[in-house]
XYZ file of C-alpha atoms in Angstrom:
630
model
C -154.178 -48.468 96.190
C -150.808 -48.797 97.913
C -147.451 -50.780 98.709
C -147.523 -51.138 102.155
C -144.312 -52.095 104.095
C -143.093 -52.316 108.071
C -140.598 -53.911 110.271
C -141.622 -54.865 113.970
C -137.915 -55.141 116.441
C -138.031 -54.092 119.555
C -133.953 -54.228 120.220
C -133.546 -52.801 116.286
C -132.791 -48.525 116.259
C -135.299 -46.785 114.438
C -132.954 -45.680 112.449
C -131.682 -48.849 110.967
C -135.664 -49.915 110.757
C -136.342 -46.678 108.658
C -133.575 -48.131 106.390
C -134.364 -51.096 105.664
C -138.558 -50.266 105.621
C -137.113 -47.111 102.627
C -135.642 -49.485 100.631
C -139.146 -51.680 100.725
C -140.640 -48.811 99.668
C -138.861 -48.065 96.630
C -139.034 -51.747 95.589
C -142.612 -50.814 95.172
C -142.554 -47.110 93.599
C -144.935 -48.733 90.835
C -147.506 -49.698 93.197
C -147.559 -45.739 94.367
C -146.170 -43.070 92.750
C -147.994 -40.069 94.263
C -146.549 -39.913 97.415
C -144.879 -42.389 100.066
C -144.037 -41.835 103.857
C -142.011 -43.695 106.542
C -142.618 -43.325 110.332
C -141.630 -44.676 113.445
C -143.398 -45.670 116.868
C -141.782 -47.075 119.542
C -141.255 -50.825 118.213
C -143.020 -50.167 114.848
C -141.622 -48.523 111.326
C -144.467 -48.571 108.810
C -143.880 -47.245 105.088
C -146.170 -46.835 102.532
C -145.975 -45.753 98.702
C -149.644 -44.076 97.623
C -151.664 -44.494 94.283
C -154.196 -41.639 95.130
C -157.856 -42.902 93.922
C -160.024 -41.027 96.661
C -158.571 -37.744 97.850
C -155.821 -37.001 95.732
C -154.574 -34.269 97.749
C -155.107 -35.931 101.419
C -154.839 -39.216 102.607
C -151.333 -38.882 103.580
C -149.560 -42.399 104.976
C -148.722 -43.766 107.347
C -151.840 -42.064 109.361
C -152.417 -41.640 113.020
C -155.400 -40.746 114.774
C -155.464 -37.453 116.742
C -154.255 -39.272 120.215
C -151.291 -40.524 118.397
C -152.485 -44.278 119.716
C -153.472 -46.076 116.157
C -151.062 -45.192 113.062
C -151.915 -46.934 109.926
C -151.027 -48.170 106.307
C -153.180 -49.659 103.701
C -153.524 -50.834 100.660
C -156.618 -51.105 99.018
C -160.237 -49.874 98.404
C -162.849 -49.652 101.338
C -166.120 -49.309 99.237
C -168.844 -48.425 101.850
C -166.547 -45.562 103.393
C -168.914 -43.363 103.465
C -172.018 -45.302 105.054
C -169.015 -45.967 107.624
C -167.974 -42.746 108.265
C -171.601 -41.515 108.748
C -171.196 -44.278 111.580
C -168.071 -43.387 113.213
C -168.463 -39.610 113.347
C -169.872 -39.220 116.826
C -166.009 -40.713 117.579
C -163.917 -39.207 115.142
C -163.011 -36.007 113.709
C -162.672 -36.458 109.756
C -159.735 -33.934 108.262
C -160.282 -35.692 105.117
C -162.294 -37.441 102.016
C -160.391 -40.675 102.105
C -161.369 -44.491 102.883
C -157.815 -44.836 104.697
C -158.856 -42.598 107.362
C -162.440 -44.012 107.657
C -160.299 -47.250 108.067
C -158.447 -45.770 111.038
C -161.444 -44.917 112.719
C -162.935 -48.091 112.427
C -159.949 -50.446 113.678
C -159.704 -47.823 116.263
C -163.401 -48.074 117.447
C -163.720 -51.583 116.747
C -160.284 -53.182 116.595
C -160.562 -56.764 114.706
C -163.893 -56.173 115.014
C -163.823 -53.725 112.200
C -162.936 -56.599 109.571
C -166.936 -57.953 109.016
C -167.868 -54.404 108.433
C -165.345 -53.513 105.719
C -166.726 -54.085 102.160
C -163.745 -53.809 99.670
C -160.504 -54.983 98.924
C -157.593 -54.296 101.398
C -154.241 -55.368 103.243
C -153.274 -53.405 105.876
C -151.503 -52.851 109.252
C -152.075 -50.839 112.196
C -149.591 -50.564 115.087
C -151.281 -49.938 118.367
C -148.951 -47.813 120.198
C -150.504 -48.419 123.806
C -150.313 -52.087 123.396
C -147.468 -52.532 121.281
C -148.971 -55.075 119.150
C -150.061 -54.990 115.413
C -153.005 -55.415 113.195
C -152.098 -57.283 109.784
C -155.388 -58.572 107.874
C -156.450 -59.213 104.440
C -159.501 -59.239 102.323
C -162.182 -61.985 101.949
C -160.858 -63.060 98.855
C -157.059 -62.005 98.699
C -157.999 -59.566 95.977
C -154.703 -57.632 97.735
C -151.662 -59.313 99.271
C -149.646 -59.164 102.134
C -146.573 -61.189 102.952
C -144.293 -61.902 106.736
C -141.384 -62.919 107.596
C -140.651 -63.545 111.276
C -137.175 -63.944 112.508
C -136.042 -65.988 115.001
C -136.063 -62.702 117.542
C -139.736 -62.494 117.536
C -139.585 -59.514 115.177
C -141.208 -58.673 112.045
C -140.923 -57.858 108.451
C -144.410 -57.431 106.465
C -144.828 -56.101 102.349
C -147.197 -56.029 99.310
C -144.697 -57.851 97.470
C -141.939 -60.555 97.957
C -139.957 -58.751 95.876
C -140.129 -55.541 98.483
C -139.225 -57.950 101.192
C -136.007 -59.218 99.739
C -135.135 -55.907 99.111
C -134.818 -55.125 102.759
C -131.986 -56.960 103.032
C -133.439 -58.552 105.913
C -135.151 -61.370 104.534
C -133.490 -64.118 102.288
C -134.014 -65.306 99.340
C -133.487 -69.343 99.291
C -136.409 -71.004 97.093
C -139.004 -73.441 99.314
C -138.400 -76.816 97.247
C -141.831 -77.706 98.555
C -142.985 -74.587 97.031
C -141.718 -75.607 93.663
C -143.362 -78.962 94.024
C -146.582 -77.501 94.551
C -145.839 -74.961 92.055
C -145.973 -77.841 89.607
C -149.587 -79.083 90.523
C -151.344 -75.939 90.761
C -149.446 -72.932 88.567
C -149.240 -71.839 91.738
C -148.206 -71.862 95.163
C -150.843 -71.995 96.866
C -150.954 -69.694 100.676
C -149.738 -69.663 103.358
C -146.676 -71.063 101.833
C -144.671 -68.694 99.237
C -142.063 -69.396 96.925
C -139.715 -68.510 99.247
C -138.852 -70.757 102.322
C -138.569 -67.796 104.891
C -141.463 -66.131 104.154
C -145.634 -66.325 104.573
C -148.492 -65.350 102.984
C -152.231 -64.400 104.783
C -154.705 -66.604 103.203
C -158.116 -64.680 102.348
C -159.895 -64.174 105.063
C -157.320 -64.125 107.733
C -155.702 -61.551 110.453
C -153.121 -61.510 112.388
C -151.635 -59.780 115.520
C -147.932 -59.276 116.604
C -147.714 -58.940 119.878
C -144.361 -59.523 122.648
C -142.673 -61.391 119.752
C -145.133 -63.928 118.625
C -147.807 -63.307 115.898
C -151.001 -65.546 115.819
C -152.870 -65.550 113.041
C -156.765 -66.195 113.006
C -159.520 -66.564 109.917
C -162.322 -64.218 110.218
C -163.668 -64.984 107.251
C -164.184 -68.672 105.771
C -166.082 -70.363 103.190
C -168.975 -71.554 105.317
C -169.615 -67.772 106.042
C -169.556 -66.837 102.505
C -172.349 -69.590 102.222
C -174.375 -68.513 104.921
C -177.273 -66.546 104.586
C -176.812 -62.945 105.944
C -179.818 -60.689 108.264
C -183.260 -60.431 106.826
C -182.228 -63.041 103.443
C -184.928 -64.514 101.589
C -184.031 -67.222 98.692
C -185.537 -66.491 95.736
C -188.456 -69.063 95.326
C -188.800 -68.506 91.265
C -185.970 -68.351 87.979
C -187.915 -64.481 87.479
C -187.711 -63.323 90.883
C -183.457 -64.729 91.221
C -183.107 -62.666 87.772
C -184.838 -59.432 89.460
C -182.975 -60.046 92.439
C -179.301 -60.448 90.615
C -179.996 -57.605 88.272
C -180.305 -55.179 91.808
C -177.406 -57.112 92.827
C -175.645 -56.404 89.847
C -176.157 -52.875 89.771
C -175.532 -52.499 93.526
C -171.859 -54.227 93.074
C -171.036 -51.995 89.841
C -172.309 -49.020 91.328
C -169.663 -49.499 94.487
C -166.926 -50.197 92.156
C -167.004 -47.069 90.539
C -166.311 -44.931 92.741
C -163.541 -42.622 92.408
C -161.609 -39.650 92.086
C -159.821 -40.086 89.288
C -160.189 -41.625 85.852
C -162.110 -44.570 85.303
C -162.875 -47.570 82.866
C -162.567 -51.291 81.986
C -161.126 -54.019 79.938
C -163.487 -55.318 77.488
C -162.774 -58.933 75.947
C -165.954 -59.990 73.316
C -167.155 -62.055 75.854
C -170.243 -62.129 78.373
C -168.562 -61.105 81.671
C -166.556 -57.759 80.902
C -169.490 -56.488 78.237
C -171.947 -57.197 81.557
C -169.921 -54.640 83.271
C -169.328 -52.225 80.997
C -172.926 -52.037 80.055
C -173.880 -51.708 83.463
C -170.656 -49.009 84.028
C -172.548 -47.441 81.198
C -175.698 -47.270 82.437
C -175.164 -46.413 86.214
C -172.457 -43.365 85.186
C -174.232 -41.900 82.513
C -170.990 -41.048 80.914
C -168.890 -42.549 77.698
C -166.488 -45.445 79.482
C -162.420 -45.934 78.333
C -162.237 -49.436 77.596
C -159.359 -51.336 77.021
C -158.661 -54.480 75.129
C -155.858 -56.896 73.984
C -156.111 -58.311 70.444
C -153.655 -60.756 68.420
C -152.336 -60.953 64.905
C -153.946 -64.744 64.694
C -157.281 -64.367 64.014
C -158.361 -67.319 65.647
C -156.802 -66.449 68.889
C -158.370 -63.016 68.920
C -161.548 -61.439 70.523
C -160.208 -57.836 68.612
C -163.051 -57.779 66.378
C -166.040 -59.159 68.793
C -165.005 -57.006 72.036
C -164.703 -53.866 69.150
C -168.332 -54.563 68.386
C -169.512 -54.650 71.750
C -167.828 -50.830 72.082
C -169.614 -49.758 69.467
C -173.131 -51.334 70.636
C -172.579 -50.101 74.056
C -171.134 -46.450 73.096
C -167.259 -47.253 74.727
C -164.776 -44.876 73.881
C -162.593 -48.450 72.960
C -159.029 -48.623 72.589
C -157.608 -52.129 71.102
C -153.800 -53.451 71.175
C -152.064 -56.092 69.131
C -149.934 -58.220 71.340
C -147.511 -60.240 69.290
C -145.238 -62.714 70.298
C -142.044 -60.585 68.872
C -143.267 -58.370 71.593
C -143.263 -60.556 73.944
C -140.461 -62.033 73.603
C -138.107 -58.927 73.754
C -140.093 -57.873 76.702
C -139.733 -61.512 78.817
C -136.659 -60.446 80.756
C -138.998 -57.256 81.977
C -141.898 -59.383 82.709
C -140.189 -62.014 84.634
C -138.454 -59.499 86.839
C -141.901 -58.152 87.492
C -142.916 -61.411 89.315
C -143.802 -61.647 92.974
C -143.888 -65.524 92.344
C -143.706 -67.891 89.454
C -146.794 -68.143 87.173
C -147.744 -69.660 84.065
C -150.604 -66.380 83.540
C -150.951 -62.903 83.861
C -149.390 -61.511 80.327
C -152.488 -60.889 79.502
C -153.291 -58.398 82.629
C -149.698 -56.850 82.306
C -150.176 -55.421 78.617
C -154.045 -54.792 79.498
C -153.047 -52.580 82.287
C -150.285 -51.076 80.654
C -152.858 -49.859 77.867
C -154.877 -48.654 80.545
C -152.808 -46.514 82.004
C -151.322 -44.865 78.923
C -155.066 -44.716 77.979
C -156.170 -42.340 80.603
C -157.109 -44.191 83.523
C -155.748 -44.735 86.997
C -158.996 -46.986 88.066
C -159.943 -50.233 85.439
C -162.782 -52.439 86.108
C -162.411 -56.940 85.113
C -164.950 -59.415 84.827
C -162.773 -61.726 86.881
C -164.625 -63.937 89.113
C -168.303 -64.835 87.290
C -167.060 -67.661 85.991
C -166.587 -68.972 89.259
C -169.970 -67.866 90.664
C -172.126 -69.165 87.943
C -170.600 -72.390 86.692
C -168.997 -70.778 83.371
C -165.772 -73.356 83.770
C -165.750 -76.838 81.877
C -164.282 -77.953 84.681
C -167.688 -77.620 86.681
C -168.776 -80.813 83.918
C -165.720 -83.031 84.569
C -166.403 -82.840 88.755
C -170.315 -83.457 88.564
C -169.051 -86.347 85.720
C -166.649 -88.067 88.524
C -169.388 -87.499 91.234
C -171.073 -89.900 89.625
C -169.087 -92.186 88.872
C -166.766 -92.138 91.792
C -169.414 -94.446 93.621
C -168.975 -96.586 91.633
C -165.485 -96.691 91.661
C -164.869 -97.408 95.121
C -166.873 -100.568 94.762
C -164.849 -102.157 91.895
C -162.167 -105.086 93.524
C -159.113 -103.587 94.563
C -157.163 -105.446 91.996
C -159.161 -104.154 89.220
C -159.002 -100.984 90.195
C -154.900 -101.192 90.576
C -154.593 -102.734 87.346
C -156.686 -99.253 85.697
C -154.961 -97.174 87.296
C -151.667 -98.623 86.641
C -152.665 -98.224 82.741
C -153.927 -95.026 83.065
C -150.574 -94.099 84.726
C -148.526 -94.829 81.414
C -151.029 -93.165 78.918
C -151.842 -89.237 77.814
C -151.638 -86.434 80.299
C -155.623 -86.535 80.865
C -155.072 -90.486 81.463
C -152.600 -89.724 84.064
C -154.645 -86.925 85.519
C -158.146 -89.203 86.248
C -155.668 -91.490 87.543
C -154.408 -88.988 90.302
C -158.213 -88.022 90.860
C -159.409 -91.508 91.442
C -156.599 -91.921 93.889
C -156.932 -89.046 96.121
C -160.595 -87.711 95.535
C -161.645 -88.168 99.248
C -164.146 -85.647 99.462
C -166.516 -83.232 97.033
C -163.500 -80.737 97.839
C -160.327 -82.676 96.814
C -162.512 -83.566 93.887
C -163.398 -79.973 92.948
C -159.972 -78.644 93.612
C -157.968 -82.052 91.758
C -159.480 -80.792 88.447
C -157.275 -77.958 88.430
C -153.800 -79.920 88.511
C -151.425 -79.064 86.186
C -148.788 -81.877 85.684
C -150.025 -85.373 86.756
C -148.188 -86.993 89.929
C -146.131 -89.082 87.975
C -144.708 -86.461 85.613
C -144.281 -83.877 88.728
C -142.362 -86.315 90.222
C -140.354 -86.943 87.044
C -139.422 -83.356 86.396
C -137.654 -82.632 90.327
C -134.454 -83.588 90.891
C -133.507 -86.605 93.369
C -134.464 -85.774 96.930
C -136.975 -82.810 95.867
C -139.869 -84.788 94.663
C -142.097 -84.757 97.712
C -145.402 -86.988 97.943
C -148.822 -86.452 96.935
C -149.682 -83.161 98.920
C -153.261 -81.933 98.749
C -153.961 -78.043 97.780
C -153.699 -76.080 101.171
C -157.244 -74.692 101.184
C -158.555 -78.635 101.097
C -158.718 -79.306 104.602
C -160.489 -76.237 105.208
C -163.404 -76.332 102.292
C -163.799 -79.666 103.242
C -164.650 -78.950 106.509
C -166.809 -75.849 106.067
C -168.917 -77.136 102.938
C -169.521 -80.425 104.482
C -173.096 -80.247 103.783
C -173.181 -77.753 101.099
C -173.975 -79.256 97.504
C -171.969 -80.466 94.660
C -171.993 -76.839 92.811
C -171.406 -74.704 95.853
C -168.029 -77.126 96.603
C -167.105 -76.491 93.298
C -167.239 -72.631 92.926
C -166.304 -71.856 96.426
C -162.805 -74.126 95.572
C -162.440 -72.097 92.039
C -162.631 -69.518 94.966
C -160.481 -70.165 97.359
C -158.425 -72.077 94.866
C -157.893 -70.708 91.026
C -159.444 -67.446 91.872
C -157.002 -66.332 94.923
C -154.004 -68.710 94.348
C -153.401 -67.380 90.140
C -156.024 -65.030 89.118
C -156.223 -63.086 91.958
C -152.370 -62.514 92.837
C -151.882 -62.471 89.121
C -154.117 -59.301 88.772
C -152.508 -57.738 91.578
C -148.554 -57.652 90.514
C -149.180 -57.246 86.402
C -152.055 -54.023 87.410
C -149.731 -53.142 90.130
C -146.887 -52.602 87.764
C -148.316 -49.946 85.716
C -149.675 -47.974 88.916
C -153.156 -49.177 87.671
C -155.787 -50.261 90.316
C -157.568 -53.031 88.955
C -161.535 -53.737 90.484
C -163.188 -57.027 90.541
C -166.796 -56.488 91.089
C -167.686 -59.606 90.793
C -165.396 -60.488 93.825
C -167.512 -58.687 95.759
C -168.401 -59.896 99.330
C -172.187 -58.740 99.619
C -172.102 -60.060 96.098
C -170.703 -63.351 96.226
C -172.503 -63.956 99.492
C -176.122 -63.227 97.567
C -175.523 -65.502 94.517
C -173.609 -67.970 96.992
C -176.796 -68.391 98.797
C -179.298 -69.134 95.992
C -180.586 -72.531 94.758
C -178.285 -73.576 92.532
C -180.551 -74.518 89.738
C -181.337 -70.425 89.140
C -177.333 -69.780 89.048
C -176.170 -72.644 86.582
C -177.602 -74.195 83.133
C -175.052 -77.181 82.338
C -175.720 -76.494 78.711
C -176.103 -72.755 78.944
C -173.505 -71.452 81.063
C -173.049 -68.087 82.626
C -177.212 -67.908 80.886
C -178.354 -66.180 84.447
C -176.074 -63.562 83.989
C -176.893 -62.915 80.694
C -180.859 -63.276 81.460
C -180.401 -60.619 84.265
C -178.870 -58.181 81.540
C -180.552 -59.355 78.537
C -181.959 -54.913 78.023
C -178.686 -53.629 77.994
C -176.121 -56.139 76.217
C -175.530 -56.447 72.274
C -178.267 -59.006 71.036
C -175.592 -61.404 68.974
C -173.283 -61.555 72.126
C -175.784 -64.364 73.115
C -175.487 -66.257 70.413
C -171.320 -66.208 69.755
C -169.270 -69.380 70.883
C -167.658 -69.147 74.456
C -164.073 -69.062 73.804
C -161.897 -68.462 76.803
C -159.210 -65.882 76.565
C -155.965 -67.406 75.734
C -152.981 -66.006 74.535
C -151.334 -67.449 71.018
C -148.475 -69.453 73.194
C -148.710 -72.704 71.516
C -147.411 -70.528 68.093
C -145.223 -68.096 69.764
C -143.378 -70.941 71.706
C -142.665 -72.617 68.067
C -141.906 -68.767 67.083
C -140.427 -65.928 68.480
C -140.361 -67.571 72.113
C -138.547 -70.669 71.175
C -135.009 -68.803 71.742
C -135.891 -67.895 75.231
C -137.279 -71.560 75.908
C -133.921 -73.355 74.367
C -132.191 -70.727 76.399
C -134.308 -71.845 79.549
C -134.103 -75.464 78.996
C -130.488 -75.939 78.207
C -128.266 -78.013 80.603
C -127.152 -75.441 82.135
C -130.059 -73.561 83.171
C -132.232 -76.557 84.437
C -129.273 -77.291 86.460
C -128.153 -74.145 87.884
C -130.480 -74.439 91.073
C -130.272 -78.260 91.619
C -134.084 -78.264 91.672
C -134.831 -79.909 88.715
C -134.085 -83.455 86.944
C -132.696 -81.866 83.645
C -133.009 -84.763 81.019
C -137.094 -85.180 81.981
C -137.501 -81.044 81.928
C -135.584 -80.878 78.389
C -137.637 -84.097 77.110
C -141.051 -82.568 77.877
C -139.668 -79.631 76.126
C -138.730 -81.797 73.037
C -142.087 -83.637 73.378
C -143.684 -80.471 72.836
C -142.235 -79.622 69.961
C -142.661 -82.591 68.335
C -145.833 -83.026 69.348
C -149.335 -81.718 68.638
C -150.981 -81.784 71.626
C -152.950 -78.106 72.178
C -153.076 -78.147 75.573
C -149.635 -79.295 76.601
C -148.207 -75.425 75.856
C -149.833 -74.374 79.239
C -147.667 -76.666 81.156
C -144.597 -76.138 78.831
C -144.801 -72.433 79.332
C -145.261 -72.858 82.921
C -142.236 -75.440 83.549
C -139.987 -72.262 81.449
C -141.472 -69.655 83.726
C -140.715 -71.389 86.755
C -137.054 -72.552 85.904
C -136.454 -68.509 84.516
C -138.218 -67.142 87.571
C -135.713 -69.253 90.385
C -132.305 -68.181 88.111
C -133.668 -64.737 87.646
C -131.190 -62.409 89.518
C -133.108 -61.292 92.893
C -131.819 -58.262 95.316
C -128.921 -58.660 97.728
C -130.866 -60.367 101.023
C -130.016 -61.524 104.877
């Protein structure tokens, strides 16, 4: 796991390249503090900062292969390195134990070609020196990030992190409006667009190549092919032979995902999805795992007591934290300056990892990701619910309809919200991907300032899923948008910075492509039980996880915000809502941000908090101070 970093100009000196490429680099000292390295070729600086996982002492970056034609950085994990350095050694002469060189190999063999064989999570770029052009790609699922910014010139700035471009003083730093807009229906902003107006983001499954001042950028992976059945595939045709088949598949993932050469374990919640994987850690490695959890003082927030039990059941050496709100609120400043891009999660990752990495470990293992492939969010209920009815719908008079939604328009937040959905629900994907708007149009709309409030704009991936899942059913649409939505767009990226920060490398094996492309292709019936989510999972583990784990309440793991907001937060909100703040960027339509504030508080609404907290984080992130830029 790395920061990667480079600047592509032909006309630039080296020199002033290496600059500006060194201070990327130590923008992102967190993401590797074992070693870093900064070369030049021709047109090309690349610079890299190393968290050494395989190969401690080797591995050495930027890397160049013997005839000093392919030079490399990466960031990442390439888990079948070794079946693909068996492959490549007629070609290449290994010096070393490490996935980056197997990497080098491969794109040097096989060029783009390389991408379908990798299994793992990665960003990197390689600068062919013979052809002057450049390699930039990015996993299947965007598990790792990488970020551009082309100049008028033709040339090129690439990072890990936003905030490593800025630093480069090459790149500025003026806020995307539209980004904020979409910001405010998704917690996110959604890629290709970033936060900031100069600069890009690869979407999952892309590459691109720089080449005579113009880089084109291609998908190589989509959402059909995660859906499509790979070589030799054989559904299963019973609910005993799927559970067989996912327990191999289970084991198979986990057993990729722990390789290392340093210090590994997991975080461990008391729910189904992190206990799955530690049991499984348990049983593959023989050995007594490090897990990690976050606990609260408010009991009824807190899985302290239920992920402590499944240690003990499942012989963890556990190590629990209390996370206050106190805490967290003399910490904010730190945590906001830690952000790539505004979110309304993550906290929750950020002390995890920092736990983990005082704990012991360089390597921790998430459960991210099965609630996605096995229906285990309640938002799987509300889009089969609106299937059904949406038929419906469309045949109701026009002036019926317009009169509904005009009501619906001026009542609660979920009022407003069907209201949007019955409006722009065109296709099983808009409907999938609607149910995870934050603020409804009308309020969005409200809370920008004159001139800002853009219109309706679907999620960026819509287009796309609806295309490729055309004919795919109801609950594949659904979990490949949680995908290519939720999962990449806030989970995902979320993971990344908070791990990132404490020099922790943080594995999803449940984002797994082999994985996801197995369960992906299996009757949906064997994967999902409305009333019994996440049971095939569970049924596929049922030997090795604590019996009463089956039998507890699903409870989704959310920090105490709504309390800490009325608490030890609320000085940092009044702070972030006055006048003055809301105003300082000319973004935002102050009185409606300060009432929704007010309405909070006076209020007892338990979900509004979520979009509360995320309207403060967004407002703090864009007047957070940000390094001198172009």
């Amino acid at each position: 796991m790395c920061g990667i970093a480079g600047y592509i100009n032909p006309e630039l000196a080296p020199v002033l390249r290496v600059e500006a490429v060194e201070r990327m680099n130590a923008a992102m000292l967190h993401r590797g503090p074992d070693d870093a390295g900064v070369e030049s070729w021709g047109d090309a600086t690349l610079g890299m900062r190393r968290l050494a996982i395989f190969d401690p002492a080797h591995g050495h970056q930027p890397m160049s292969t013997p005839n000093g034609r392919w030079h490399l950085v990466f960031n990442g994990a390439i888990y079948n390195f070794r079946a693909l350095r068996a492959e490549l050694a007629s070609s290449h002469d290994f010096k070393t134990e490490c996935d980056t060189e197997v990497l080098l190999a491969a794109v040097a063999r096989w060029g783009q070609g390389a991408l379908p064989r990798l299994r793992g999570m990665f960003a990197f770029a390689a600068w062919d020196s013979l052809e002057r052009k450049l390699l930039i790609a990015r996993d299947s699922f965007g598990i790792k990030p990488i970020y551009v910014h082309t100049k008028p010139d033709g040339s090129l700035l690439f990072a890990s992190e936003l905030n490593a471009l800025l630093a480069s003083g090459c790149v500025a730093g003026d806020i995307d409006p539209q980004a904020v807009s979409d910001y405010l229906s998704w917690l996110s902003v959604p890629a290709p667009r970033t936060i900031y107006q100069s600069v890009k983001s690869l979407q999952p499954g892309e590459c691109g190549v720089w080449q005579n001042g113009r880089l084109t950028i291609t998908a190589y992976d989509t959402a059909r092919s995660l859906l499509t059945p790979p070589a030799g595939f054989t559904a299963a045709r019973s609910k005993q032979e799927f559970t067989a088949g996912l327990r191999a598949q289970l084991e198979d993932t986990v057993r990729a995902h722990i390789v290392a050469d340093v210090p590994v374990g997991a975080f461990l919640s008391g729910g189904l999805d992190s206990t799955a994987l530690v049991a499984l850690m348990t049983r593959l490695s023989g050995a007594r795992l490090k897990t990690f959890s976050i606990g609260f003082e408010d009991a009824g927030y807190s899985e302290a007591e239920a992920a402590a039990s499944n240690a003990r059941y499942l012989g963890a050496d556990h190590h629990a934290s209390v996370l206050t709100g106190a805490r967290v609120a003399t910490d904010i400043s730190t945590l906001i300056a830690s952000l790539d891009q505004p979110t309304g999660d993550g906290i929750n990752t950020y002390y995890a990892s920092q736990a983990a990495r005082a704990g012991g470990v360089t390597v921790a293992l998430s459960g991210l990701g099965a609630d996605e492939l096995f229906g285990g969010y309640s938002s799987l209920g509300n889009t089969f619910r609106l299937d059904r009815w949406l038929p419906v719908w469309n045949v109701v008079p026009g002036p019926i309809r317009s009169a509904l939604l005009t009501r619906w328009d001026r009542g609660n937040t979920r009022s407003r919200k069907l209201a949007d959905t019955l409006r722009h629900a065109n296709s099983p994907a808009s409907l999938a991907l609607l149910q995870r708007r934050v603020f409804a149009e009308s309020t969005r709309r409200s809370l920008l300032a004159s001139g800002i409030a853009s219109a309706y704009s679907p999620h960026a991936a819509e287009a796309a899923l609806a295309g490729d899942l055309r004919d795919a059913s109801l609950f594949s649409v659904a979990s490949m948008a949680d995908v290519r939505g939720y999962m990449s767009d806030v989970l995902l990226r979320d993971s990344d910075v908070m791990s990132m920060r404490h020099s922790l490398e943080l594995r999803v094996p449940f984002v797994d492509r082999p994985f996801v492309n197995w369960v992906s292709c299996q009757p949906a019936a064997f994967k999902h039980t409305p009333k019994q989510p996440k049971s095939a999972l569970a049924d596929a583990l049922a030997d090795l996880l604590p019996p009463d784990l089956l039998t507890r309440k699903k409870r989704g793991f959310t920090l105490p915000y709504a309390v800490w907001m009325r608490g030890p937060l609320k000085p940092f909100l009044e702070d972030t809502f006055s006048s003055a703040s809301v105003g300082r960027s000319g973004l935002f339509d102050a009185p409606a941000v300060q009432a929704h504030w007010q309405s909070f508080l006076a209020g007892n609404d338990t979900l509004e908090w979520s979009r509360v907290w995320s309207l403060a984080i967004l407002v703090a992130f864009i007047n957070r101070p940000r390094p001198a830029s172009a």
